[in-house]
Tab-separated table of C-alpha atoms and ligand atoms in Angstrom:
chain	number	residue	atom	x	y	z
M	11	MET	CA	15.895	18.766	37.012
M	12	THR	CA	17.312	15.593	35.506
M	13	ASP	CA	15.497	14.339	32.407
M	14	SER	CA	16.802	11.044	31.151
M	15	TRP	CA	15.985	8.202	28.814
M	16	VAL	CA	17.069	5.164	30.691
M	17	ASP	CA	18.063	2.601	28.112
M	18	SER	CA	17.949	-0.502	30.211
M	19	ALA	CA	16.479	-2.780	27.602
M	20	GLU	CA	18.429	-5.803	28.755
M	21	ARG	CA	17.275	-5.317	32.310
M	22	ILE	CA	13.715	-4.105	32.094
M	23	GLY	CA	12.862	-4.836	28.521
M	24	SER	CA	12.105	-1.236	27.531
M	25	ASP	CA	13.215	2.357	27.787
M	26	LEU	CA	12.014	4.221	30.834
M	27	HIS	CA	11.620	7.957	30.760
M	28	LEU	CA	12.128	9.372	34.239
M	29	VAL	CA	11.874	13.045	35.067
M	30	LEU	CA	13.458	13.946	38.413
M	31	SER	CA	11.886	17.167	39.582
M	32	GLY	CA	10.087	18.774	42.473
M	33	PRO	CA	10.970	19.426	46.113
M	34	GLY	CA	12.966	17.278	48.514
M	35	GLY	CA	16.160	16.470	46.669
M	36	ARG	CA	17.174	13.695	44.237
M	37	ARG	CA	16.133	10.781	46.370
M	38	ALA	CA	12.583	12.045	46.866
M	39	ALA	CA	12.335	12.970	43.185
M	40	LEU	CA	13.421	9.492	42.096
M	41	ILE	CA	10.939	7.847	44.458
M	42	ARG	CA	8.126	9.995	43.069
M	43	ALA	CA	9.126	9.294	39.464
M	44	LEU	CA	9.293	5.531	39.963
M	45	ARG	CA	6.059	5.460	41.954
M	46	ASP	CA	4.286	7.385	39.187
M	47	ALA	CA	5.678	5.064	36.533
M	48	VAL	CA	4.302	2.036	38.409
M	49	ARG	CA	0.985	3.714	39.190
M	50	ASP	CA	0.243	4.758	35.614
M	51	GLY	CA	1.291	1.394	34.208
M	52	ARG	CA	4.454	2.410	32.364
M	53	LEU	CA	6.295	-0.081	34.569
M	54	ALA	CA	4.231	-3.257	34.479
M	55	PRO	CA	4.064	-5.731	37.397
M	56	GLY	CA	7.046	-8.090	37.295
M	57	THR	CA	9.268	-5.671	35.345
M	58	ARG	CA	12.875	-5.899	36.449
M	59	LEU	CA	14.425	-2.553	37.341
M	60	PRO	CA	17.972	-1.636	36.347
M	61	PRO	CA	20.770	-2.293	38.828
M	62	TYR	CA	21.700	0.635	41.053
M	63	ARG	CA	24.881	1.321	39.198
M	64	SER	CA	23.436	1.661	35.702
M	65	LEU	CA	20.415	3.707	36.744
M	66	ALA	CA	22.656	5.954	38.838
M	67	ALA	CA	24.950	6.475	35.852
M	68	ASP	CA	22.045	7.171	33.498
M	69	LEU	CA	20.473	9.695	35.836
M	70	GLY	CA	23.698	11.251	37.069
M	71	VAL	CA	22.943	10.533	40.731
M	72	ALA	CA	24.838	8.605	43.395
M	73	ARG	CA	24.369	4.828	43.643
M	74	ARG	CA	23.323	5.347	47.226
M	75	THR	CA	20.429	7.551	46.080
M	76	VAL	CA	19.078	4.780	43.857
M	77	ALA	CA	19.572	2.139	46.545
M	78	ASP	CA	17.667	4.263	49.067
M	79	ALA	CA	14.840	4.971	46.608
M	80	TYR	CA	14.434	1.259	45.803
M	81	ALA	CA	14.475	0.375	49.505
M	82	GLU	CA	11.793	2.939	50.262
M	83	LEU	CA	9.558	1.656	47.443
M	84	VAL	CA	10.072	-1.945	48.573
M	85	ALA	CA	8.979	-0.901	52.051
M	86	GLU	CA	5.884	0.771	50.576
M	87	GLY	CA	5.037	-2.362	48.583
M	88	TRP	CA	5.554	-0.892	45.104
M	89	LEU	CA	8.657	-2.985	44.453
M	90	THR	CA	9.962	-6.351	45.591
M	91	ALA	CA	13.598	-7.282	46.127
M	92	ARG	CA	14.717	-10.889	46.054
M	93	GLN	CA	18.180	-12.366	46.110
M	94	GLY	CA	19.155	-13.423	42.607
M	95	SER	CA	16.254	-11.833	40.803
M	96	GLY	CA	16.964	-8.176	41.476
M	97	THR	CA	14.405	-5.507	42.139
M	98	ARG	CA	11.073	-5.837	40.380
M	99	VAL	CA	7.748	-4.088	40.218
M	100	ALA	CA	5.412	-5.842	42.671
M	101	GLU	CA	2.699	-8.104	41.290
M	102	ARG	CA	-0.789	-6.897	42.123
M	103	ALA	CA	-4.146	-8.511	41.800
M	104	GLU	CA	-5.720	-5.280	40.536
M	105	PRO	CA	-4.363	-3.582	37.425
M	106	LEU	CA	-2.918	-0.230	38.366
M	107	ARG	CA	-3.607	1.296	34.967
M	108	PRO	CA	-7.064	2.833	34.614
M	109	ALA	CA	-9.163	1.144	31.929
M	110	ALA	CA	-9.187	2.986	28.601
M	111	PRO	CA	-12.334	5.042	28.169
M	112	ALA	CA	-14.962	3.161	26.177
M	113	SER	CA	-14.836	5.670	23.329
M	114	ARG	CA	-11.151	4.922	22.691
M	115	LYS	CA	-11.546	1.177	22.447
M	116	ALA	CA	-11.314	-0.232	18.928
M	117	PRO	CA	-14.785	-1.109	17.670
M	118	PRO	CA	-15.323	-4.832	17.184
M	119	ARG	CA	-14.693	-5.815	13.564
M	120	ALA	CA	-17.781	-6.795	11.648
M	121	PRO	CA	-17.493	-10.288	10.186
M	122	GLY	CA	-16.450	-10.080	6.522
M	123	PRO	CA	-18.455	-11.566	3.658
M	124	ARG	CA	-18.213	-15.316	3.133
M	125	HIS	CA	-16.875	-14.836	-0.381
M	126	ASP	CA	-14.962	-11.673	-1.154
M	127	LEU	CA	-14.981	-11.044	-4.894
M	128	ARG	CA	-14.413	-7.309	-4.669
M	129	GLN	CA	-11.716	-6.182	-7.019
M	130	GLY	CA	-8.585	-4.624	-5.586
M	131	SER	CA	-6.539	-7.224	-3.772
M	132	PRO	CA	-4.153	-9.861	-4.959
M	133	ASP	CA	-4.197	-13.273	-3.283
M	134	GLY	CA	-2.782	-12.440	0.135
M	135	SER	CA	-2.223	-16.101	0.908
M	136	ALA	CA	0.260	-16.224	-1.992
M	137	PHE	CA	2.520	-13.441	-0.739
M	138	PRO	CA	6.046	-14.810	-1.320
M	139	ARG	CA	7.003	-14.793	2.343
M	140	THR	CA	10.123	-16.945	2.068
M	141	ALA	CA	11.515	-15.156	-0.976
M	142	TRP	CA	10.747	-11.730	0.490
M	143	LEU	CA	12.414	-12.719	3.739
M	144	ALA	CA	15.502	-13.847	1.822
M	145	SER	CA	15.665	-10.480	0.069
M	146	TYR	CA	15.047	-8.620	3.307
M	147	ARG	CA	17.850	-10.543	4.993
M	148	ARG	CA	20.272	-9.866	2.164
M	149	ALA	CA	19.279	-6.212	2.051
M	150	LEU	CA	19.860	-5.867	5.769
M	151	GLN	CA	23.180	-7.693	5.641
M	152	HIS	CA	24.596	-5.643	2.788
M	153	ALA	CA	23.096	-2.217	3.455
M	154	PRO	CA	25.837	0.355	3.987
M	155	GLY	CA	25.778	2.324	7.231
M	156	GLU	CA	24.448	5.446	5.521
M	157	ALA	CA	21.282	3.536	4.547
M	158	PHE	CA	20.209	3.770	8.173
M	159	GLY	CA	20.268	7.548	8.124
M	160	PRO	CA	17.527	9.806	6.779
M	161	GLY	CA	16.519	8.635	3.319
M	162	ASP	CA	16.934	10.406	-0.009
M	163	PRO	CA	13.477	11.548	-1.236
M	164	ALA	CA	14.276	10.174	-4.706
M	165	GLY	CA	14.446	6.711	-3.177
M	166	ARG	CA	17.342	4.271	-2.866
M	167	ALA	CA	19.579	4.165	-5.924
M	168	GLU	CA	19.596	0.347	-5.731
M	169	LEU	CA	15.832	0.259	-6.227
M	170	ARG	CA	15.762	2.905	-8.936
M	171	GLU	CA	18.447	1.000	-10.847
M	172	ALA	CA	16.606	-2.298	-10.510
M	173	LEU	CA	13.351	-0.662	-11.610
M	174	ALA	CA	14.900	1.088	-14.608
M	175	GLU	CA	16.141	-2.271	-15.854
M	176	TYR	CA	12.935	-4.146	-15.022
M	177	LEU	CA	10.510	-1.579	-16.436
M	178	ALA	CA	12.494	-1.332	-19.674
M	179	ARG	CA	12.613	-5.100	-20.045
M	180	ALA	CA	9.117	-6.053	-18.925
M	181	ARG	CA	7.022	-2.970	-19.712
M	182	GLY	CA	8.885	-1.171	-22.496
M	183	VAL	CA	9.475	1.929	-20.386
M	184	ARG	CA	12.276	4.209	-21.617
M	185	THR	CA	14.076	5.712	-18.679
M	186	GLU	CA	17.119	5.829	-16.439
M	187	PRO	CA	17.365	5.742	-12.623
M	188	GLY	CA	17.693	9.528	-12.339
M	189	ARG	CA	14.152	9.943	-13.626
M	190	ILE	CA	12.562	7.525	-11.207
M	191	VAL	CA	11.196	8.713	-7.874
M	192	ILE	CA	10.064	6.142	-5.349
M	193	CYS	CA	6.812	6.718	-3.524
M	194	SER	CA	4.443	4.673	-1.417
M	195	GLY	CA	2.082	3.711	-4.230
M	196	PHE	CA	-0.082	5.211	-6.938
M	197	ALA	CA	-2.308	7.139	-4.539
M	198	HIS	CA	0.751	8.763	-3.013
M	199	ALA	CA	1.993	9.688	-6.483
M	200	LEU	CA	-1.304	11.471	-7.181
M	201	ARG	CA	-1.064	13.294	-3.867
M	202	LEU	CA	2.475	14.417	-4.618
M	203	LEU	CA	1.757	15.526	-8.166
M	204	PHE	CA	-1.432	17.456	-7.450
M	205	GLY	CA	-1.381	18.105	-3.710
M	206	GLY	CA	2.312	19.007	-3.904
M	207	GLY	CA	1.752	21.673	-6.549
M	208	VAL	CA	3.687	19.923	-9.344
M	209	LEU	CA	0.652	19.726	-11.659
M	210	ARG	CA	-2.646	21.541	-11.744
M	211	GLY	CA	-6.094	20.662	-12.995
M	212	PRO	CA	-8.350	20.414	-14.755
M	213	LEU	CA	-7.478	16.770	-15.262
M	214	ALA	CA	-9.254	14.535	-17.757
M	215	VAL	CA	-10.017	11.081	-16.375
M	216	GLU	CA	-11.787	8.010	-17.682
M	217	ALA	CA	-15.542	8.057	-17.082
M	218	TYR	CA	-15.171	4.818	-15.113
M	219	GLY	CA	-12.406	4.620	-12.540
M	220	LEU	CA	-11.704	4.425	-8.826
M	221	GLY	CA	-13.803	6.870	-6.833
M	222	PHE	CA	-11.084	6.856	-4.190
M	223	HIS	CA	-8.675	8.444	-6.663
M	224	ARG	CA	-11.255	10.997	-7.806
M	225	GLY	CA	-11.878	11.901	-4.161
M	226	LEU	CA	-8.208	12.308	-3.528
M	227	LEU	CA	-7.906	14.659	-6.507
M	228	ALA	CA	-10.963	16.640	-5.421
M	229	ALA	CA	-9.387	17.030	-1.977
M	230	ALA	CA	-6.337	18.520	-3.696
M	231	GLY	CA	-8.618	21.026	-5.426
M	232	VAL	CA	-8.389	19.333	-8.836
M	233	ARG	CA	-11.439	19.310	-11.102
M	234	THR	CA	-11.733	16.048	-13.024
M	235	VAL	CA	-13.361	15.963	-16.444
M	236	PRO	CA	-14.728	12.549	-17.494
M	237	LEU	CA	-13.814	11.124	-20.902
M	238	PRO	CA	-16.398	8.677	-22.265
M	239	LEU	CA	-15.317	5.114	-23.014
M	240	ASP	CA	-16.109	2.867	-25.939
M	241	GLU	CA	-14.795	-0.512	-27.123
M	242	ASP	CA	-11.433	1.101	-28.001
M	243	GLY	CA	-10.979	2.680	-24.597
M	244	ALA	CA	-11.078	6.330	-23.600
M	245	ARG	CA	-12.338	8.822	-26.187
M	246	VAL	CA	-9.161	10.870	-26.218
M	247	ASP	CA	-10.533	12.801	-29.204
M	248	ARG	CA	-12.740	14.534	-26.614
M	249	LEU	CA	-9.740	16.048	-24.855
M	250	GLY	CA	-9.940	19.790	-24.802
M	251	ARG	CA	-8.440	22.422	-22.585
M	252	GLU	CA	-7.340	20.095	-19.778
M	253	ARG	CA	-3.717	20.258	-18.705
M	254	ALA	CA	-3.292	16.537	-18.274
M	255	VAL	CA	-5.115	13.250	-18.677
M	256	LEU	CA	-5.046	10.211	-16.394
M	257	LEU	CA	-5.446	6.886	-18.203
M	258	THR	CA	-5.170	3.147	-17.573
M	259	PRO	CA	-3.944	2.335	-21.109
M	260	ALA	CA	-2.858	-1.286	-20.677
M	261	HIS	CA	-6.101	-2.399	-19.044
M	262	GLN	CA	-8.877	0.121	-18.572
M	263	PHE	CA	-9.989	0.160	-14.975
M	264	PRO	CA	-12.518	-1.309	-14.417
M	265	THR	CA	-14.034	-2.128	-17.835
M	266	GLY	CA	-10.985	-4.088	-18.941
M	267	GLY	CA	-9.869	-3.338	-22.511
M	268	PRO	CA	-6.575	-1.870	-23.728
M	269	LEU	CA	-6.444	1.598	-25.266
M	270	HIS	CA	-6.501	1.206	-29.059
M	271	PRO	CA	-3.066	1.803	-30.689
M	272	ALA	CA	-4.459	4.706	-32.725
M	273	ARG	CA	-5.656	6.349	-29.508
M	274	ARG	CA	-2.316	5.762	-27.828
M	275	ALA	CA	-0.712	7.717	-30.645
M	276	ALA	CA	-3.466	10.336	-30.592
M	277	VAL	CA	-3.165	11.058	-26.886
M	278	THR	CA	0.598	11.558	-27.033
M	279	ASP	CA	0.072	13.837	-30.067
M	280	TRP	CA	-2.455	15.802	-28.020
M	281	ALA	CA	0.013	16.136	-25.139
M	282	ARG	CA	2.761	17.388	-27.457
M	283	ALA	CA	0.495	19.854	-29.214
M	284	ARG	CA	-1.066	21.146	-26.003
M	285	GLY	CA	2.087	21.090	-23.892
M	286	GLY	CA	0.162	18.730	-21.642
M	287	LEU	CA	0.921	15.469	-19.894
M	288	VAL	CA	-0.428	11.940	-19.876
M	289	LEU	CA	-0.447	10.141	-16.533
M	290	GLU	CA	-0.238	6.429	-17.148
M	291	ASP	CA	-1.621	4.288	-14.312
M	292	ASP	CA	0.034	0.926	-15.016
M	293	TYR	CA	-1.599	-0.767	-12.039
M	294	ASP	CA	-1.676	-4.361	-13.319
M	295	GLY	CA	0.442	-4.318	-16.473
M	296	GLU	CA	2.274	-7.506	-15.422
M	297	PHE	CA	-0.852	-9.608	-15.702
M	298	ARG	CA	-1.682	-10.127	-19.345
M	299	TYR	CA	-2.922	-13.547	-20.431
M	300	ASP	CA	-3.120	-13.410	-24.211
M	301	ARG	CA	-0.148	-13.193	-26.530
M	302	LYS	CA	-0.636	-9.517	-27.298
M	303	PRO	CA	1.603	-7.711	-24.861
M	304	VAL	CA	0.589	-4.134	-24.249
M	305	GLY	CA	3.689	-2.159	-23.407
M	306	ALA	CA	3.787	1.072	-21.498
M	307	LEU	CA	2.422	4.142	-23.237
M	308	GLN	CA	5.397	5.985	-21.777
M	309	GLY	CA	7.603	4.307	-24.390
M	310	LEU	CA	5.910	6.451	-27.051
M	311	ASP	CA	7.011	9.719	-25.503
M	312	PRO	CA	8.967	9.756	-22.229
M	313	GLU	CA	8.836	13.565	-22.130
M	314	ARG	CA	5.042	13.710	-22.238
M	315	VAL	CA	4.031	10.636	-20.236
M	316	ILE	CA	4.414	10.096	-16.501
M	317	HIS	CA	4.458	6.355	-15.897
M	318	LEU	CA	3.118	5.317	-12.483
M	319	GLY	CA	3.329	1.852	-11.031
M	320	SER	CA	3.312	0.024	-7.734
M	321	VAL	CA	3.582	-3.452	-6.260
M	322	SER	CA	0.017	-3.317	-4.957
M	323	LYS	CA	-1.274	-5.879	-7.472
M	324	SER	CA	1.908	-7.796	-8.183
M	325	LEU	CA	2.944	-8.327	-4.540
M	326	SER	CA	0.665	-6.698	-2.002
M	327	PRO	CA	-0.895	-3.312	-1.295
M	328	ALA	CA	0.481	-3.692	2.232
M	329	VAL	CA	4.067	-3.192	1.016
M	330	ARG	CA	3.223	0.427	0.066
M	331	LEU	CA	5.892	0.891	-2.581
M	332	GLY	CA	5.452	2.496	-5.956
M	333	TRP	CA	7.358	4.520	-8.519
M	334	MET	CA	7.018	7.503	-10.749
M	335	VAL	CA	8.916	7.562	-14.041
M	336	LEU	CA	9.134	11.232	-14.874
M	337	PRO	CA	9.973	13.506	-17.773
M	338	GLU	CA	13.347	15.069	-17.023
M	339	GLY	CA	11.898	18.524	-16.400
M	340	LEU	CA	9.607	17.325	-13.607
M	341	VAL	CA	12.080	15.464	-11.422
M	342	ASP	CA	13.132	18.458	-9.325
M	343	ALA	CA	9.571	19.640	-8.758
M	344	VAL	CA	8.501	16.174	-7.576
M	345	LEU	CA	11.493	15.946	-5.268
M	346	ALA	CA	10.661	19.365	-3.851
M	347	ALA	CA	7.069	18.176	-3.255
M	348	LYS	CA	8.422	15.171	-1.398
M	349	GLY	CA	10.514	17.259	0.956
M	350	GLU	CA	14.064	17.033	2.176
M	351	ARG	CA	13.896	13.490	3.459
M	352	GLU	CA	12.101	10.297	2.630
M	353	ALA	CA	9.056	10.408	4.852
M	354	TRP	CA	6.940	7.686	3.248
M	355	ALA	CA	8.653	4.611	1.899
M	356	SER	CA	10.746	2.561	4.320
M	357	VAL	CA	14.354	2.390	3.140
M	358	LEU	CA	14.635	-1.217	4.299
M	359	ASP	CA	11.616	-2.175	2.208
M	360	GLN	CA	13.097	-0.310	-0.747
M	361	LEU	CA	16.339	-2.245	-0.416
M	362	SER	CA	14.427	-5.491	-0.073
M	363	LEU	CA	12.424	-4.785	-3.220
M	364	ALA	CA	15.630	-3.861	-5.060
M	365	ASP	CA	17.091	-7.238	-4.160
M	366	PHE	CA	13.798	-8.975	-4.896
M	367	ILE	CA	13.822	-7.564	-8.429
M	368	ALA	CA	17.557	-7.822	-9.130
M	369	SER	CA	17.718	-11.446	-7.942
M	370	GLY	CA	14.941	-12.504	-10.336
M	371	ARG	CA	12.565	-13.340	-7.499
M	372	TYR	CA	10.105	-10.676	-8.621
M	373	ASP	CA	9.952	-12.128	-12.150
M	374	ARG	CA	9.462	-15.623	-10.795
M	375	HIS	CA	6.716	-14.478	-8.454
M	376	VAL	CA	4.906	-12.543	-11.189
M	377	ARG	CA	5.112	-15.505	-13.577
M	378	ARG	CA	3.774	-17.868	-10.941
M	379	MET	CA	0.924	-15.513	-10.065
M	380	ARG	CA	0.138	-14.926	-13.725
M	381	GLN	CA	-0.400	-18.659	-14.148
M	382	ARG	CA	-2.511	-18.846	-11.014
M	383	TYR	CA	-4.723	-15.897	-11.928
M	384	ARG	CA	-5.063	-17.143	-15.459
M	385	ARG	CA	-6.352	-20.485	-14.169
M	386	ARG	CA	-8.810	-18.650	-11.939
M	387	ARG	CA	-9.991	-16.536	-14.816
M	388	ASP	CA	-10.494	-19.689	-16.902
M	389	ARG	CA	-12.466	-21.310	-14.091
M	390	LEU	CA	-14.645	-18.196	-13.766
M	391	VAL	CA	-15.356	-18.117	-17.484
M	392	ALA	CA	-16.095	-21.868	-17.573
M	393	ALA	CA	-18.361	-21.751	-14.501
M	394	LEU	CA	-20.417	-18.905	-15.901
M	395	ALA	CA	-20.592	-20.543	-19.342
M	396	GLY	CA	-22.026	-23.608	-17.607
M	397	HIS	CA	-24.449	-21.945	-15.178
M	398	ALA	CA	-25.301	-18.592	-16.727
M	399	PRO	CA	-24.437	-18.696	-20.441
M	400	HIS	CA	-26.541	-15.574	-21.042
M	401	VAL	CA	-24.079	-13.510	-18.960
M	402	GLU	CA	-21.273	-12.084	-21.092
M	403	VAL	CA	-17.872	-12.069	-19.408
M	404	THR	CA	-15.642	-9.213	-20.599
M	405	GLY	CA	-12.287	-7.631	-19.832
M	406	VAL	CA	-10.600	-10.957	-19.188
M	407	ALA	CA	-7.458	-10.701	-21.330
M	408	ALA	CA	-5.585	-9.141	-18.445
M	409	GLY	CA	-5.690	-8.159	-14.810
M	410	LEU	CA	-7.251	-9.552	-11.688
M	411	HIS	CA	-10.910	-8.849	-12.356
M	412	ALA	CA	-13.607	-9.405	-14.987
M	413	VAL	CA	-16.787	-7.539	-15.855
M	414	LEU	CA	-20.011	-9.517	-16.219
M	415	ARG	CA	-22.347	-7.606	-18.531
M	416	LEU	CA	-25.979	-7.515	-17.440
M	417	PRO	CA	-29.246	-6.458	-19.064
M	418	PRO	CA	-30.100	-2.763	-18.549
M	419	GLY	CA	-31.549	-1.980	-15.150
M	420	SER	CA	-30.548	-5.243	-13.491
M	421	GLU	CA	-27.245	-4.292	-11.840
M	422	ALA	CA	-28.445	-3.182	-8.405
M	423	SER	CA	-30.605	-6.287	-7.920
M	424	ALA	CA	-27.698	-8.504	-9.080
M	425	VAL	CA	-25.389	-6.941	-6.458
M	426	GLU	CA	-28.068	-7.577	-3.826
M	427	ALA	CA	-28.612	-11.151	-4.994
M	428	ALA	CA	-24.869	-11.758	-4.731
M	429	ALA	CA	-24.875	-10.380	-1.177
M	430	ARG	CA	-27.710	-12.763	-0.263
M	431	HIS	CA	-25.502	-15.600	-1.505
M	432	GLY	CA	-22.654	-14.370	0.698
M	433	VAL	CA	-20.716	-12.808	-2.190
M	434	ALA	CA	-19.322	-9.285	-1.870
M	435	LEU	CA	-18.728	-7.491	-5.171
M	436	ASP	CA	-19.423	-4.138	-6.788
M	437	GLY	CA	-21.488	-3.086	-9.758
M	438	LEU	CA	-20.093	-0.817	-12.456
M	439	ALA	CA	-22.116	2.071	-11.002
M	440	ALA	CA	-19.678	2.195	-8.068
M	441	PHE	CA	-16.938	3.333	-10.461
M	442	ARG	CA	-18.852	5.810	-12.607
M	443	HIS	CA	-17.776	9.445	-12.647
M	444	PRO	CA	-20.758	11.452	-11.402
M	445	GLY	CA	-20.253	14.044	-14.145
M	446	THR	CA	-20.270	11.725	-17.148
M	447	ASP	CA	-23.116	11.672	-19.641
M	448	MET	CA	-22.043	8.467	-21.361
M	449	PRO	CA	-24.760	5.788	-21.469
M	450	VAL	CA	-25.023	3.629	-18.364
M	451	THR	CA	-23.838	0.062	-18.775
M	452	ASP	CA	-24.914	-2.545	-16.249
M	453	GLY	CA	-22.341	-4.980	-15.038
M	454	LEU	CA	-20.685	-6.696	-12.097
M	455	VAL	CA	-16.986	-6.232	-11.397
M	456	VAL	CA	-15.676	-9.579	-10.181
M	457	GLY	CA	-12.251	-9.673	-8.568
M	458	TYR	CA	-10.993	-13.226	-8.809
M	459	ALA	CA	-7.618	-12.822	-7.121
M	460	ALA	CA	-8.358	-12.224	-3.457
M	461	PRO	CA	-9.834	-15.501	-2.171
M	462	PRO	CA	-7.254	-18.049	-1.115
M	463	GLU	CA	-6.958	-21.002	-3.485
M	464	HIS	CA	-8.988	-23.413	-1.343
M	465	ALA	CA	-11.932	-20.980	-1.114
M	466	TYR	CA	-12.162	-20.064	-4.781
M	467	GLY	CA	-14.373	-22.959	-5.901
M	468	GLY	CA	-16.963	-22.142	-3.227
M	469	ALA	CA	-16.888	-18.456	-4.196
M	470	LEU	CA	-17.534	-19.346	-7.847
M	471	GLU	CA	-20.403	-21.628	-6.924
M	472	ALA	CA	-22.013	-18.903	-4.825
M	473	LEU	CA	-21.517	-16.365	-7.609
M	474	CYS	CA	-23.116	-18.624	-10.217
M	475	GLY	CA	-26.023	-19.269	-7.868
M	476	ALA	CA	-26.630	-15.516	-7.635
M	477	MET	CA	-26.732	-14.830	-11.380
M	478	PRO	CA	-29.988	-13.407	-12.714
M	479	PRO	CA	-32.129	-15.778	-14.846
M	480	PRO	CA	-31.974	-15.318	-18.661
G	512	LIG	C1	-6.957	1.598	-10.882
G	512	LIG	C2	-5.877	1.409	-9.870
G	512	LIG	N1	-4.803	2.189	-9.912
G	512	LIG	C3	-3.798	2.060	-9.036
G	512	LIG	C4	-3.833	1.119	-8.053
G	512	LIG	C5	-2.662	1.003	-7.111
G	512	LIG	O1	-2.855	1.835	-6.017
G	512	LIG	P1	-1.763	1.933	-4.866
G	512	LIG	O2	-0.424	1.803	-5.506
G	512	LIG	O3	-1.992	3.282	-4.257
G	512	LIG	O4	-2.035	0.825	-3.895
G	512	LIG	C6	-4.939	0.283	-7.949
G	512	LIG	C7	-5.044	-0.738	-6.894
G	512	LIG	O5	-4.205	-1.552	-6.665
G	512	LIG	C8	-5.977	0.427	-8.889
G	512	LIG	O6	-7.055	-0.355	-8.835
């Protein structure tokens, strides 16, 4: 049996896997293999077949065998041979490939809401395509040959170096490249830490947070214990026998305030005393609009805080790149959880991001987006002050979303009213830990980043129109 990948890309535009087997010799086997490839659609009508010589060489058969097989298939009508255009798969009125069964067809996509004010996405229309392309091109041009082999699970050194410098400068993180492990975002970091057996629960979490992350932890067998929130952030004085605590210290998600400095100190004290760890989710630390920068909690104690970040807010969640800044003693365990090779984060994207950061393009992009989001936030605040002054807008000193506080019991009807006005958004209830006993607060979480610039005014108008009366 001859089993060959025929790399005839220049001739037929794709690889063709032919298996020569069965009775009747090589010629009959080749005829059967080609006929099957045409019948089941792997060779589409019009596809040019390789010249005799190259196919014969690839398959290890005589040129004559290929020539005879082609001639036979031309005679049967499967192929056509024309002077100057070689041998091609015959055009047919009927598609030869059976239609995919109905159950495997992609379901039609439901039309999205007219105005999407759900938190979570940056402005996709502002992705820095030209700058990213320039970095990608440079990365590709300068990548050494070994970069195209299997990747190091720690991530490319170029990116870890760029991040160590950037995070120290912009976020006050204390680290060096050897303590950074690249991953494909915050969610992946959680999976590695808990699903990969590096850390174990129970894990304290904020009483309001992303249900998606809680679900992911539950799937890894981790029990989460909710910490109540107040105006100073998470009540870290309630920490008890947990092994670790997951916080959003720069900008509580979703309620919006920073963790009070006294609590920042208290939680690192707790971790030292308990031998525990703080997981810092720094998901939107770049976007702070007042003059009170909130640096990374990790800077207080790099041996007790795992700093986790990603480009999901600053660039796009589609890039799927993030980082873990680890205490020295955890690096090996995280690398072991990742496995022998990089299986998640594309090395070419890592190199592109390294160039994007090192060239200053990342800083420029973040600064531009900070201005844009700040203007949007100001427009949101002004529109609500004009149309619904009784609605308090909170959590607006940072980030890409705000929380509109509502009278008790009015949240569900406000979400519905927004939907009737074509506005998609979530209420605070969507983020509440089911196990918390802290008092319910009613509010709408308004993401103001996602709509493209031209659609933002209309989204604000619709939102204001949906606000409950005083
Ligand atoms: C609270 C929170 N943490 C982390 C992230 C980042 O998640 P990922 O890096 O998995 O896209 C997000 C979303 O961007 C978020 O809302």
